[in-house]
């Protein structure tokens, strides 16, 4: 049986990006629009049943690529998002690092 293919979508009603694995919510990344095209990423949650499968990285990669495509500036408050950004380039993404946060 092939591995399930996760899909990432933006749930506008809950203001979060969600990763779905064969109909099961595998995790989500909360976004907080602050106005003027700026969004904060304060929290990322992956269901323990799906940890260590790369879902967090896939979720954040697709969420940040979508933010870049929308022309949004991202404020990475979540430690996982900050770590991802230190290790990966997201083409076209504008980042507003919080004061006092090491950018890598």
Coordinates of C-alpha atoms in Angstrom, one line a residue:
X1 CA 0.0 0.0 0.0
X2 CA 1.5 3.4 -0.9
X3 CA 2.2 6.0 1.7
X4 CA -0.6 8.6 2.1
X5 CA 0.0 11.9 0.3
X6 CA -0.5 14.8 2.7
X7 CA -2.2 18.0 1.5
X8 CA -1.9 21.5 2.9
X9 CA -4.8 23.9 2.7
X10 CA -5.6 27.3 4.3
X11 CA -8.7 27.1 6.6
X12 CA -9.8 30.7 6.6
X13 CA -12.5 30.2 9.2
X14 CA -9.9 29.0 11.7
X15 CA -7.1 31.2 10.5
X16 CA -4.6 28.4 10.0
X17 CA -2.9 26.2 7.5
X18 CA -3.8 22.5 7.9
X19 CA -2.1 19.4 6.8
X20 CA -4.5 16.5 6.0
X21 CA -3.3 12.9 5.7
X22 CA -6.0 10.7 4.0
X23 CA -8.8 12.6 5.6
X24 CA -7.2 13.0 9.0
X25 CA -5.9 16.3 10.4
X26 CA -2.2 15.8 10.9
X27 CA -1.5 19.2 12.2
X28 CA -1.8 23.0 11.7
X29 CA 0.0 26.3 11.8
X30 CA -1.9 29.2 13.2
X31 CA -1.7 32.6 11.4
X32 CA -2.6 36.0 12.8
X33 CA -3.1 38.7 10.3
X34 CA -2.0 42.0 11.8
X35 CA -3.0 44.3 8.9
X36 CA -1.0 45.9 6.1
X37 CA -0.1 42.4 4.6
X38 CA 1.7 41.2 7.8
X39 CA 0.9 37.8 9.3
X40 CA 2.3 36.3 12.4
X41 CA 2.9 32.6 12.8
X42 CA 2.6 32.0 16.6
X43 CA 2.1 28.2 16.8
X44 CA 2.6 25.0 14.9
X45 CA 1.0 21.7 16.1
X46 CA 1.6 18.2 14.7
X47 CA -0.5 15.4 16.0
X48 CA 1.8 12.9 17.9
X49 CA 0.6 10.1 15.7
X50 CA 2.2 11.9 12.7
X51 CA 5.5 13.2 14.2
X52 CA 8.8 12.3 12.7
X53 CA 7.3 11.9 9.3
X54 CA 8.3 15.4 7.9
X55 CA 4.7 16.7 8.1
X56 CA 5.8 19.8 10.1
X57 CA 8.3 20.9 7.5
X58 CA 5.9 20.2 4.6
X59 CA 3.2 22.2 6.3
X60 CA 5.4 25.2 7.1
X61 CA 7.0 25.1 3.6
X62 CA 3.7 25.2 1.8
X63 CA 2.2 27.8 4.2
X64 CA 5.2 30.1 3.8
X65 CA 5.2 29.7 0.0
X66 CA 1.5 30.7 0.0
X67 CA 2.3 33.7 2.2
X68 CA 5.0 34.7 -0.3
X69 CA 2.6 34.3 -3.2
X70 CA 0.1 36.5 -1.4
X71 CA 2.8 39.2 -0.9
X72 CA 2.5 38.9 2.8
X73 CA 5.3 39.7 5.3
X74 CA 5.8 36.9 7.9
X75 CA 6.6 37.4 11.5
X76 CA 8.0 34.0 12.7
X77 CA 7.0 33.8 16.4
X78 CA 6.8 30.0 16.5
X79 CA 10.2 28.3 17.2
X80 CA 9.5 25.7 14.6
X81 CA 8.8 28.3 11.9
X82 CA 12.0 30.2 12.9
X83 CA 14.1 27.1 12.7
X84 CA 12.6 26.2 9.3
X85 CA 13.4 29.7 8.0
X86 CA 17.0 29.5 9.3
X87 CA 17.5 26.3 7.3
X88 CA 15.4 26.9 4.1
X89 CA 15.0 29.7 1.6
X90 CA 11.4 30.5 0.6
X91 CA 11.5 32.4 -2.7
X92 CA 9.9 35.8 -2.5
X93 CA 9.1 35.7 1.2
X94 CA 9.5 38.8 3.2
X95 CA 10.4 38.2 6.9
X96 CA 10.0 40.6 9.8
X97 CA 12.1 38.9 12.5
X98 CA 10.9 39.7 16.0
X99 CA 13.3 41.8 18.0
X100 CA 15.9 39.9 19.9
X101 CA 15.5 36.7 17.8
X102 CA 18.6 35.2 16.3
X103 CA 18.2 35.0 12.5
X104 CA 20.6 32.2 12.1

